[in-house]
Amino acid sequence: MVISSQRKPSPLARGTVALTMVALAAIVSPRLLLQAQDEPLSSGVAYTSQIIALIGLAIVYVAVYWAAQIVPRSSSQKVVSTYLGIGAGIVVSAAQFIAFTVLAVQGAALAGESVDSIVALGQWKQLVVILVLIMSALPALLRWNIPWRVFLGAALVGVVALTIVLIGSLVLELTGGSSEFLSGSGASEPFTLENENWRVVLRTVMAASFPAALLVLVSERPMKTTEYRRVSPESLAKALVPAIVMMSLTLYLVLATGMNDHEQTLPGVYFAGLAAGQIAQVVVALAFVATGWAASSIGFWCLPRLVKELAMDHVLPRHLASDDVVRARVTIVLGTLAVGCALSGYLGFSVAGVMIFVFMMAVIFLLFCMAMAFRGHAILQQSMDRAERTGARTSMWVFSGFAVFGAAAIVGIAVAGYQWALVGLLLLVVPSALLVFFRRGRIRVGARLAARDLTRGRTLPTRVHGVVLVNQLDTPALRALTFARAARLTTLTAVTVDFDAEATKRLREAWKEAAIPVNLTVLGTPQGASTTNIVEYVRSLRALRPADIVMVYAPRVISTGMGQRFFVRHSTPRIISALRTEQGVVICEVPFVLSAESEEG
């Protein structure tokens, strides 16, 4: 029996990202509705927007559920690349990068707004948001293995606090236990097209679509394996239903308490202060800070895994899929952090931030549904099985309808505010262009390296000459000489450059005393010595016989102790860099590890 060393993650661990983001939506969605209005939010606009948003959420959930049944192990980028082309797949990948960046900023903005609600920060609020962003990026930058229970616990703290506040506030509002909670105090005239600006209504509807847009992203989680690419629709439903209830209750209380003109206040914190005083307000605000940090950290936490997935799908270089490739992933997280800090004021708790996020998710949803429709059409063209053709025909028409819904969302954002659509397109074009540039560059290099003539370059060299670079006769140099002699080369010569006449004299004497059976060649003079002398010497070995090969052995000292790193050179020597561009030259660096034990010996 074979026992796998890879432990299967629990369903709760796999759903941590989705649960955290749903918690973020439950807390911030009512606030986004308040900010989408130029004037105090009317009950007609609020309920109409909520109903339309719930219909959109239901449509997205059906699409997510259907996709999980048809392509459970394929990412959206992979499906789009397969059926719409690699260009469309790159657009989806770029939209995912931007979406996780916006979510990281939204989480940090929630933490900043929560602190501002209890301590008036004023102009310092932006600095707090940037500090939270930096703290959230540290786990991804330093590769800290933080347990998923920490993120989940921080997210649930805010949900529990909001639940308690909503229940207490609802009881007070219904029983008249507090003068602040009087039913209908915030009501306004009924909603009609005559007394409402339809563009403002459309903007409110798009702002209310934030949970539906969030569902598009969290339904698919970047993972190390393809087995758990998509979050279970059942798990999403268990998280969405309570979130919808909380958002609806919050909206009701916003209208009932007359909070519809307090768009700069978090509803949960506002209700806590009305119901239980300042202490409860502080406690709820701190709980929201924890949830904001969790959402921001998960936004950064998903970026390296998204890079790994894109590398596995051949959008990024294949070597980025390896777990030990750290520098490239850290660079990506640092770049995302810099962009997030620069745009935190624009992408935070603002209408622009939510509109750009909804725009990105609408693009992903549109392209994915189009790809699924083309998938059904392709099956109809190839399959002769009746049941398979029936399912393919159904999915083709259903996902075509979903694609129309995604296109309508994009048009709605453009109509509500063309500037948001333009900014979204600009943010989408920049990473897409970078991905296309790198991909085309790799394709061109691969085409140049492709072997068109399999017989070319297979002639064995006539001779293999060995050159050992020596500065002084120490242990690393002796090891390099031993390795070179063991290779049984045609010729073997030790080479040094006469930079210092006294040092060269001591090297000759030590060489003669050690009786090393390898000739020592001294190049240059102290007046004109340089690394060019070695390059010219290596070239001279191949001048008469271009088919020969020169093996250059260079001793390389590597230190492991922190106190020795300052005195040992770890960069590539200039002579090695110069020889690497020479034809027919092979560099062989012979390492010598300078540890504490070797120093004592």
Coordinates of C-alpha atoms in Angstrom, one line a residue:
M1 CA 0.0 0.0 0.0
V2 CA 1.3 3.4 -1.0
I3 CA 0.9 6.2 1.5
S4 CA 1.0 9.7 0.0
S5 CA 3.1 12.3 1.7
Q6 CA 0.8 15.1 0.6
R7 CA -2.0 15.6 3.1
K8 CA -5.4 16.4 1.6
P9 CA -6.6 19.8 2.7
S10 CA -9.9 19.9 4.6
P11 CA -12.9 21.5 2.9
L12 CA -12.8 24.3 5.4
A13 CA -9.2 25.1 4.6
R14 CA -10.0 25.1 0.9
G15 CA -12.8 27.5 1.5
T16 CA -10.9 30.0 3.6
V17 CA -10.4 32.4 0.7
A18 CA -14.1 32.3 -0.2
L19 CA -15.3 32.7 3.4
T20 CA -13.0 35.6 4.1
M21 CA -14.1 37.5 0.9
V22 CA -17.7 36.8 1.7
A23 CA -17.1 38.3 5.1
L24 CA -15.6 41.4 3.5
A25 CA -18.7 41.7 1.2
A26 CA -21.1 41.4 4.1
I27 CA -19.4 44.3 5.9
V28 CA -18.6 46.7 3.1
S29 CA -21.5 46.2 0.6
P30 CA -24.0 48.5 2.4
R31 CA -21.4 51.2 2.7
L32 CA -20.7 51.0 -1.1
L33 CA -24.5 51.6 -1.7
L34 CA -24.3 54.7 0.4
Q35 CA -21.3 56.1 -1.4
A36 CA -22.8 55.4 -4.9
Q37 CA -25.4 58.1 -4.4
D38 CA -24.9 61.8 -4.8
E39 CA -27.7 62.5 -2.3
P40 CA -29.0 60.5 0.7
L41 CA -30.0 57.0 -0.4
S42 CA -33.7 56.6 -1.0
S43 CA -35.5 53.4 0.0
G44 CA -36.8 53.0 -3.6
V45 CA -33.3 53.0 -5.1
A46 CA -31.9 50.9 -2.3
Y47 CA -34.4 48.1 -2.6
T48 CA -34.5 48.2 -6.4
S49 CA -30.7 47.9 -6.5
Q50 CA -30.7 45.1 -3.9
I51 CA -33.3 43.1 -5.9
I52 CA -31.4 43.5 -9.2
A53 CA -28.1 42.7 -7.5
L54 CA -29.6 39.5 -5.9
I55 CA -30.9 38.4 -9.4
G56 CA -27.4 39.0 -10.7
L57 CA -25.9 37.0 -7.8
A58 CA -28.3 34.1 -8.5
I59 CA -27.2 34.1 -12.2
V60 CA -23.5 34.1 -11.3
Y61 CA -24.1 31.3 -8.8
V62 CA -25.9 29.2 -11.4
A63 CA -23.0 29.7 -13.8
V64 CA -20.4 28.9 -11.1
Y65 CA -22.4 25.8 -10.2
W66 CA -22.6 24.6 -13.8
A67 CA -18.9 25.2 -14.4
A68 CA -18.0 23.2 -11.3
Q69 CA -19.9 20.3 -12.7
I70 CA -18.5 20.5 -16.3
V71 CA -14.9 21.6 -15.8
P72 CA -14.1 21.0 -12.1
R73 CA -10.3 20.8 -12.6
S74 CA -9.8 23.6 -15.2
S75 CA -9.1 27.2 -14.4
S76 CA -10.9 30.0 -16.1
Q77 CA -7.7 31.0 -17.9
K78 CA -7.1 27.5 -19.2
V79 CA -10.7 27.2 -20.5
V80 CA -10.6 30.6 -22.2
S81 CA -7.1 29.9 -23.7
T82 CA -8.3 26.6 -25.1
Y83 CA -11.5 27.8 -26.8
L84 CA -10.9 31.5 -27.4
G85 CA -7.2 31.7 -27.8
I86 CA -4.2 32.5 -25.7
G87 CA -4.8 36.2 -26.1
A88 CA -8.1 36.0 -24.3
G89 CA -6.5 33.8 -21.7
I90 CA -3.9 36.4 -21.0
V91 CA -6.6 39.0 -20.5
V92 CA -8.3 36.8 -17.9
S93 CA -5.0 36.3 -16.1
A94 CA -4.3 40.1 -16.1
A95 CA -7.8 40.7 -14.7
Q96 CA -7.2 38.2 -11.9
F97 CA -4.0 40.0 -10.9
I98 CA -5.8 43.3 -10.8
A99 CA -8.7 41.8 -8.9
F100 CA -6.5 40.4 -6.1
T101 CA -4.7 43.8 -5.9
V102 CA -8.0 45.6 -5.5
L103 CA -9.2 43.1 -2.9
A104 CA -6.0 43.7 -0.9
V105 CA -6.6 47.4 -1.1
Q106 CA -10.2 47.0 -0.1
G107 CA -9.3 44.9 3.0
A108 CA -6.7 47.5 4.0
A109 CA -9.2 50.3 3.5
L110 CA -11.7 48.5 5.7
A111 CA -9.1 48.4 8.5
G112 CA -8.3 52.1 8.0
E113 CA -11.9 53.1 8.0
S114 CA -12.6 51.1 11.1
V115 CA -9.7 52.8 13.0
D116 CA -10.9 56.2 11.7
S117 CA -14.4 55.5 13.1
I118 CA -13.1 55.4 16.6
V119 CA -10.1 57.7 16.3
A120 CA -10.4 60.6 14.0
L121 CA -7.4 60.1 11.8
G122 CA -8.0 62.9 9.3
Q123 CA -5.2 63.1 6.8
W124 CA -3.4 60.2 8.5
K125 CA -6.0 57.7 7.4
Q126 CA -4.2 57.1 4.1
L127 CA -1.0 56.3 6.0
V128 CA -2.8 53.7 8.1
V129 CA -4.1 52.1 5.0
I130 CA -0.6 51.9 3.5
L131 CA 0.8 50.4 6.8
V132 CA -1.9 47.7 6.8
L133 CA -1.1 46.9 3.1
I134 CA 2.6 46.5 4.1
M135 CA 1.7 44.3 7.1
S136 CA -0.6 42.2 4.9
A137 CA 2.1 41.7 2.2
L138 CA 4.8 40.5 4.7
P139 CA 3.6 36.9 4.9
A140 CA 3.7 36.5 1.1
L141 CA 7.1 38.4 0.9
L142 CA 8.8 36.5 3.7
R143 CA 7.0 33.2 2.9
W144 CA 5.6 32.8 6.4
N145 CA 3.6 29.7 6.8
I146 CA 0.6 31.2 8.6
P147 CA -2.1 28.6 9.3
W148 CA -5.3 29.1 7.5
R149 CA -7.2 29.1 10.8
V150 CA -5.6 32.5 11.6
F151 CA -7.1 34.1 8.4
L152 CA -10.4 32.3 8.9
G153 CA -10.6 33.3 12.6
A154 CA -9.8 37.0 11.8
A155 CA -12.5 37.0 9.1
L156 CA -15.1 35.4 11.4
V157 CA -14.4 37.8 14.2
G158 CA -15.9 40.6 12.0
V159 CA -18.8 38.5 10.9
V160 CA -19.7 37.5 14.5
A161 CA -19.5 41.1 15.6
L162 CA -21.7 42.3 12.8
T163 CA -24.2 39.5 13.5
I164 CA -24.5 40.5 17.1
V165 CA -24.8 44.2 16.2
L166 CA -27.5 43.5 13.6
I167 CA -29.6 41.3 15.9
G168 CA -29.4 43.8 18.8
S169 CA -30.2 46.7 16.5
L170 CA -33.1 44.9 14.9
V171 CA -34.6 44.0 18.3
L172 CA -34.3 47.7 19.4
E173 CA -35.8 48.9 16.1
L174 CA -38.8 46.5 16.2
T175 CA -39.5 47.0 19.9
G176 CA -38.9 50.7 20.1
G177 CA -36.4 50.2 22.8
S178 CA -34.3 53.1 21.7
S179 CA -35.3 56.5 20.3
E180 CA -32.6 56.1 17.7
F181 CA -34.2 53.1 16.2
L182 CA -37.6 54.3 14.9
S183 CA -39.1 52.5 12.0
G184 CA -39.3 54.5 8.8
S185 CA -37.2 57.5 10.1
G186 CA -35.1 57.3 7.0
A187 CA -37.8 56.5 4.5
S188 CA -38.2 58.6 1.4
E189 CA -40.6 58.8 -1.5
P190 CA -41.2 55.7 -3.6
F191 CA -38.8 55.0 -6.4
T192 CA -39.9 56.2 -9.9
L193 CA -37.9 57.1 -13.0
E194 CA -39.4 60.6 -12.8
N195 CA -37.9 61.5 -9.4
E196 CA -34.6 59.6 -9.7
N197 CA -31.5 60.1 -11.9
W198 CA -31.4 56.9 -13.9
R199 CA -27.6 57.2 -14.2
V200 CA -27.3 57.3 -10.4
V201 CA -29.6 54.4 -10.1
L202 CA -27.5 52.4 -12.5
R203 CA -24.4 53.3 -10.5
T204 CA -26.0 52.1 -7.4
V205 CA -27.0 48.8 -9.1
M206 CA -23.5 48.2 -10.2
A207 CA -22.2 49.0 -6.7
A208 CA -24.6 46.5 -5.3
S209 CA -23.2 43.9 -7.7
F210 CA -20.0 43.7 -5.6
P211 CA -20.9 40.4 -4.0
A212 CA -21.8 38.8 -7.4
A213 CA -18.4 40.0 -8.8
L214 CA -16.7 38.7 -5.7
L215 CA -18.3 35.3 -6.3
V216 CA -16.8 35.1 -9.7
L217 CA -13.3 35.4 -8.2
V218 CA -13.6 33.3 -5.1
S219 CA -15.3 30.4 -6.8
E220 CA -11.9 29.5 -8.3
R221 CA -8.9 29.5 -6.1
P222 CA -5.3 29.3 -7.2
M223 CA -3.9 26.1 -5.8
K224 CA -0.7 24.0 -6.0
T225 CA -2.7 21.0 -7.5
T226 CA -5.4 20.9 -10.1
E227 CA -7.7 18.7 -7.8
Y228 CA -9.1 21.6 -5.9
R229 CA -9.2 24.4 -8.5
R230 CA -12.8 25.3 -7.8
V231 CA -14.5 25.8 -4.5
S232 CA -17.5 23.6 -3.9
P233 CA -20.7 25.4 -4.9
E234 CA -22.3 23.9 -1.7
S235 CA -19.7 25.6 0.4
L236 CA -20.2 28.9 -1.4
A237 CA -24.0 28.7 -0.8
K238 CA -23.4 28.1 2.9
A239 CA -21.4 31.2 3.1
L240 CA -23.5 33.3 0.7
V241 CA -26.9 32.8 2.3
P242 CA -25.9 34.3 5.8
A243 CA -24.0 37.1 4.0
I244 CA -27.1 38.0 1.9
V245 CA -29.2 38.0 5.1
M246 CA -26.7 40.3 6.9
M247 CA -26.5 42.7 3.9
S248 CA -30.3 42.9 3.6
L249 CA -30.7 43.5 7.4
T250 CA -28.0 46.2 7.3
L251 CA -29.7 47.9 4.4
Y252 CA -33.0 47.8 6.2
L253 CA -31.5 49.3 9.3
V254 CA -29.7 52.0 7.3
L255 CA -33.0 53.2 5.9
A256 CA -34.9 52.7 9.2
T257 CA -32.4 54.7 11.3
G258 CA -31.9 57.5 8.9
M259 CA -28.3 56.5 8.3
N260 CA -28.8 57.0 4.5
D261 CA -27.0 60.3 4.7
H262 CA -23.9 59.0 6.6
E263 CA -22.0 57.6 3.7
Q264 CA -18.6 58.1 5.4
T265 CA -19.5 55.7 8.3
L266 CA -19.4 51.9 8.4
P267 CA -22.9 50.8 9.2
G268 CA -21.9 48.1 11.6
V269 CA -19.8 50.5 13.7
Y270 CA -22.6 53.1 13.5
F271 CA -25.2 50.7 14.8
A272 CA -23.0 49.5 17.6
G273 CA -22.6 53.0 18.8
L274 CA -26.3 53.7 18.7
A275 CA -27.3 50.4 20.4
A276 CA -24.6 49.9 23.1
G277 CA -22.4 53.0 23.3
Q278 CA -18.8 53.9 22.6
I279 CA -17.2 50.7 24.1
A280 CA -19.3 48.5 21.8
Q281 CA -18.4 50.7 18.9
V282 CA -14.6 50.3 19.6
V283 CA -15.0 46.5 19.9
V284 CA -16.8 46.2 16.6
A285 CA -14.3 48.5 14.9
L286 CA -11.4 46.3 16.1
A287 CA -13.2 43.2 14.9
F288 CA -13.6 44.9 11.5
V289 CA -9.8 45.7 11.5
A290 CA -9.1 42.0 11.9
T291 CA -11.4 41.1 9.0
G292 CA -9.8 43.8 6.8
W293 CA -6.3 42.5 7.6
A294 CA -7.4 39.0 6.7
A295 CA -8.9 40.0 3.4
S296 CA -5.9 42.1 2.5
S297 CA -3.4 39.3 3.5
I298 CA -5.3 36.7 1.5
G299 CA -5.2 39.0 -1.6
F300 CA -1.4 39.0 -1.4
W301 CA -1.3 35.3 -0.4
C302 CA -3.1 34.3 -3.6
L303 CA -0.7 36.2 -5.9
P304 CA 2.2 33.7 -5.7
R305 CA -0.2 30.8 -6.2
L306 CA -1.7 32.5 -9.2
V307 CA 1.8 32.9 -10.6
K308 CA 2.4 29.2 -10.1
E309 CA -0.9 28.3 -11.9
L310 CA -0.1 30.6 -14.8
A311 CA 3.3 29.0 -15.2
M312 CA 1.7 25.6 -15.2
D313 CA -0.7 26.8 -17.9
H314 CA 2.3 28.1 -20.0
V315 CA 1.3 31.8 -19.7
L316 CA 4.4 32.6 -17.6
P317 CA 7.8 30.8 -17.9
R318 CA 7.6 27.2 -16.8
H319 CA 10.3 27.5 -14.1
L320 CA 8.1 29.8 -12.1
A321 CA 6.0 26.8 -11.3
S322 CA 8.8 25.4 -9.1
D323 CA 8.4 25.9 -5.3
D324 CA 12.0 27.1 -4.9
V325 CA 11.6 30.0 -7.3
V326 CA 11.4 32.8 -4.7
R327 CA 12.9 35.9 -6.2
A328 CA 10.5 36.2 -9.1
R329 CA 7.4 35.8 -6.9
V330 CA 8.7 38.2 -4.3
T331 CA 9.3 40.7 -7.1
I332 CA 5.7 40.3 -8.3
V333 CA 4.3 40.8 -4.7
L334 CA 6.5 43.8 -4.2
G335 CA 5.3 45.3 -7.5
T336 CA 1.7 44.6 -6.5
L337 CA 2.3 46.2 -3.1
A338 CA 3.8 49.3 -4.7
V339 CA 0.8 49.6 -7.1
G340 CA -1.7 49.0 -4.2
C341 CA 0.0 51.7 -2.1
A342 CA 0.0 54.2 -5.0
L343 CA -3.6 53.6 -5.8
S344 CA -5.0 53.0 -2.3
G345 CA -6.7 56.3 -2.2
Y346 CA -8.5 55.6 -5.6
L347 CA -9.2 51.9 -5.2
G348 CA -10.1 51.9 -1.5
F349 CA -13.6 52.6 -0.1
S350 CA -14.7 54.5 -3.1
V351 CA -17.2 54.1 -6.0
A352 CA -14.2 54.0 -8.4
G353 CA -12.6 51.0 -6.6
V354 CA -15.8 48.9 -6.6
M355 CA -16.6 49.8 -10.2
I356 CA -13.2 48.8 -11.4
F357 CA -13.4 45.5 -9.5
V358 CA -16.9 44.7 -10.9
F359 CA -15.5 45.6 -14.4
M360 CA -12.7 43.1 -14.1
M361 CA -14.9 40.4 -12.9
A362 CA -17.4 41.1 -15.7
V363 CA -14.6 40.7 -18.2
I364 CA -13.6 37.4 -16.7
F365 CA -17.2 36.2 -16.6
L366 CA -17.9 37.3 -20.2
L367 CA -14.8 35.5 -21.6
F368 CA -15.3 32.4 -19.5
C369 CA -19.0 32.0 -20.5
M370 CA -18.1 32.6 -24.2
A371 CA -15.4 29.9 -23.9
M372 CA -17.9 27.5 -22.3
A373 CA -20.4 28.2 -25.2
F374 CA -17.6 27.5 -27.7
R375 CA -16.8 24.4 -25.8
G376 CA -20.3 23.1 -26.2
H377 CA -20.2 24.0 -29.9
A378 CA -16.9 22.1 -30.4
I379 CA -18.4 19.0 -28.7
L380 CA -21.4 19.2 -31.1
Q381 CA -19.0 19.2 -34.0
Q382 CA -17.1 16.2 -32.8
S383 CA -19.2 13.9 -30.7
M384 CA -21.8 11.4 -32.0
D385 CA -23.0 10.4 -28.5
R386 CA -26.6 11.5 -28.0
A387 CA -26.4 12.2 -24.3
E388 CA -23.2 14.1 -24.7
R389 CA -24.6 16.2 -27.6
T390 CA -27.7 17.0 -25.5
G391 CA -25.6 18.3 -22.6
A392 CA -23.3 20.2 -24.9
R393 CA -26.2 21.9 -26.7
T394 CA -27.8 22.9 -23.4
S395 CA -24.5 24.3 -22.0
M396 CA -23.9 26.2 -25.2
W397 CA -27.2 28.1 -25.1
V398 CA -27.1 28.6 -21.3
F399 CA -23.6 30.0 -21.2
S400 CA -24.4 32.1 -24.3
G401 CA -27.1 33.7 -22.1
F402 CA -24.7 34.1 -19.2
A403 CA -22.2 35.8 -21.7
V404 CA -24.9 38.3 -22.6
F405 CA -25.4 39.1 -18.9
G406 CA -21.6 39.7 -18.5
A407 CA -21.6 42.0 -21.5
A408 CA -24.6 43.9 -20.0
A409 CA -22.6 44.4 -16.8
I410 CA -19.7 45.9 -18.8
V411 CA -22.0 48.2 -20.7
G412 CA -23.7 49.2 -17.4
I413 CA -20.4 50.3 -15.9
A414 CA -19.5 52.2 -19.1
V415 CA -22.9 54.0 -19.0
A416 CA -22.8 54.7 -15.3
G417 CA -19.4 56.3 -15.6
Y418 CA -17.2 56.0 -18.7
Q419 CA -14.2 57.1 -16.7
W420 CA -14.3 53.9 -14.7
A421 CA -14.5 51.7 -17.8
L422 CA -11.5 53.6 -19.3
V423 CA -9.4 53.2 -16.1
G424 CA -10.4 49.6 -16.0
L425 CA -9.3 49.1 -19.6
L426 CA -6.0 50.9 -18.9
L427 CA -5.3 48.7 -15.9
L428 CA -6.2 45.7 -17.9
V429 CA -4.1 46.6 -20.9
V430 CA -0.8 47.2 -19.0
P431 CA -0.4 43.7 -17.5
S432 CA -1.8 42.1 -20.6
A433 CA 0.7 43.8 -22.7
L434 CA 3.5 42.7 -20.4
L435 CA 2.4 39.1 -20.5
V436 CA 2.1 39.2 -24.3
F437 CA 5.5 40.7 -24.6
F438 CA 7.2 38.1 -22.4
R439 CA 5.3 35.3 -24.1
R440 CA 6.2 36.4 -27.6
G441 CA 9.8 36.9 -26.5
R442 CA 10.0 33.3 -25.2
I443 CA 8.4 32.0 -28.4
R444 CA 11.0 33.8 -30.6
V445 CA 13.9 32.6 -28.5
G446 CA 12.5 29.0 -28.6
A447 CA 12.2 29.2 -32.3
R448 CA 15.8 30.3 -32.6
L449 CA 16.9 27.5 -30.4
A450 CA 14.9 24.8 -32.2
A451 CA 17.0 22.1 -33.9
R452 CA 16.2 22.2 -37.6
D453 CA 19.1 19.9 -38.6
L454 CA 19.5 17.0 -36.1
T455 CA 22.9 16.1 -37.6
R456 CA 24.4 19.5 -37.0
G457 CA 26.6 20.1 -34.0
R458 CA 27.1 16.4 -33.1
T459 CA 30.7 16.1 -34.3
L460 CA 32.9 15.2 -31.4
P461 CA 35.7 17.6 -30.6
T462 CA 39.2 16.5 -31.5
R463 CA 40.9 17.7 -28.3
V464 CA 39.8 19.0 -25.0
H465 CA 42.2 21.5 -23.4
G466 CA 42.1 22.3 -19.7
V467 CA 42.9 25.7 -18.1
V468 CA 42.9 26.1 -14.3
L469 CA 42.7 29.7 -13.1
V470 CA 45.1 30.2 -10.1
N471 CA 45.8 33.3 -8.0
Q472 CA 47.6 31.6 -5.1
L473 CA 48.3 28.0 -4.2
D474 CA 45.7 27.5 -1.5
T475 CA 43.2 24.7 -0.8
P476 CA 40.5 25.9 -3.3
A477 CA 43.2 26.0 -6.0
L478 CA 44.5 22.6 -5.2
R479 CA 41.0 21.2 -5.3
A480 CA 40.4 22.7 -8.8
L481 CA 43.7 21.2 -10.0
T482 CA 42.7 17.8 -8.7
F483 CA 39.3 17.9 -10.4
A484 CA 40.9 19.0 -13.7
R485 CA 43.5 16.2 -13.6
A486 CA 40.8 13.6 -12.9
A487 CA 39.1 14.6 -16.1
R488 CA 41.9 13.2 -18.2
L489 CA 42.1 16.1 -20.6
T490 CA 44.2 16.3 -23.7
T491 CA 46.3 19.2 -22.3
L492 CA 46.2 20.9 -18.9
T493 CA 47.7 24.2 -17.9
A494 CA 47.4 26.4 -14.8
V495 CA 47.2 30.1 -15.7
T496 CA 47.8 33.2 -13.5
V497 CA 48.2 36.9 -14.3
D498 CA 51.2 38.7 -13.1
F499 CA 49.5 41.6 -11.3
D500 CA 52.2 41.7 -8.6
A501 CA 55.8 40.6 -9.2
E502 CA 56.4 39.6 -5.6
A503 CA 53.1 37.5 -5.4
T504 CA 54.0 35.8 -8.7
K505 CA 57.4 34.9 -7.4
R506 CA 56.0 33.4 -4.3
L507 CA 53.5 31.4 -6.4
R508 CA 56.3 30.0 -8.6
E509 CA 58.3 28.9 -5.5
A510 CA 55.3 27.3 -3.9
W511 CA 54.4 25.6 -7.1
K512 CA 57.9 24.1 -7.5
E513 CA 58.0 23.1 -3.8
A514 CA 54.7 21.2 -4.1
A515 CA 55.9 19.4 -7.2
I516 CA 52.5 19.7 -9.0
P517 CA 52.6 17.8 -12.3
V518 CA 50.9 20.7 -14.2
N519 CA 52.6 23.5 -16.0
L520 CA 52.1 27.0 -14.5
T521 CA 51.8 29.7 -17.2
V522 CA 52.2 33.4 -16.1
L523 CA 50.5 35.9 -18.4
G524 CA 51.2 39.6 -18.8
T525 CA 53.3 42.0 -16.8
P526 CA 52.5 44.1 -13.7
Q527 CA 52.4 47.2 -16.0
G528 CA 49.7 45.8 -18.4
A529 CA 48.1 42.9 -16.6
S530 CA 44.4 42.4 -16.9
T531 CA 41.8 39.7 -17.3
T532 CA 42.0 40.2 -21.0
N533 CA 45.2 38.3 -21.0
I534 CA 43.4 35.1 -20.0
V535 CA 40.7 35.6 -22.6
E536 CA 43.3 36.0 -25.3
Y537 CA 45.2 32.9 -24.1
V538 CA 42.0 30.8 -24.2
R539 CA 41.3 32.1 -27.7
S540 CA 44.8 31.1 -28.8
L541 CA 44.2 27.5 -27.8
R542 CA 41.3 27.3 -30.4
A543 CA 42.8 29.5 -33.1
L544 CA 44.6 26.7 -34.9
R545 CA 41.9 24.0 -34.3
P546 CA 38.4 25.6 -34.0
A547 CA 36.9 22.1 -33.3
D548 CA 38.7 21.9 -30.0
I549 CA 37.1 22.6 -26.7
V550 CA 38.6 24.5 -23.8
M551 CA 37.5 23.6 -20.2
V552 CA 38.2 26.5 -17.8
Y553 CA 38.3 25.4 -14.1
A554 CA 37.8 28.2 -11.6
P555 CA 38.0 27.7 -7.8
R556 CA 35.0 29.3 -6.1
V557 CA 34.9 29.9 -2.3
I558 CA 31.5 29.8 -0.7
S559 CA 31.0 30.9 2.9
T560 CA 28.2 29.6 5.1
G561 CA 28.9 31.7 8.2
M562 CA 27.4 35.2 8.7
G563 CA 30.8 36.6 9.9
Q564 CA 32.6 35.4 6.8
R565 CA 30.2 36.7 4.2
F566 CA 31.6 40.2 4.4
F567 CA 35.1 39.0 3.5
V568 CA 34.2 36.4 0.8
R569 CA 33.2 37.5 -2.7
H570 CA 29.9 35.9 -3.8
S571 CA 29.4 37.7 -7.1
T572 CA 30.5 36.2 -10.4
P573 CA 34.1 37.2 -11.2
R574 CA 34.5 39.4 -14.3
I575 CA 36.8 36.8 -16.1
I576 CA 34.0 34.2 -15.8
S577 CA 31.5 36.5 -17.3
A578 CA 33.9 37.3 -20.2
L579 CA 34.7 33.7 -20.9
R580 CA 31.0 32.6 -21.0
T581 CA 30.5 34.5 -24.3
E582 CA 33.4 32.7 -26.0
Q583 CA 32.6 29.9 -28.5
G584 CA 33.9 26.5 -27.6
V585 CA 34.6 27.4 -23.9
V586 CA 33.1 25.5 -21.0
I587 CA 33.2 27.0 -17.5
C588 CA 33.6 24.6 -14.6
E589 CA 33.4 26.3 -11.2
V590 CA 34.9 24.1 -8.4
P591 CA 33.2 25.0 -5.1
F592 CA 35.0 25.1 -1.8
V593 CA 32.6 25.6 1.2
L594 CA 34.2 27.8 3.9
S595 CA 32.4 26.7 7.0
A596 CA 33.2 27.2 10.7
E597 CA 34.8 23.7 10.9
S598 CA 37.1 24.3 7.9
E599 CA 38.2 27.6 9.5
E600 CA 39.1 26.0 12.8
G601 CA 41.0 23.2 10.9

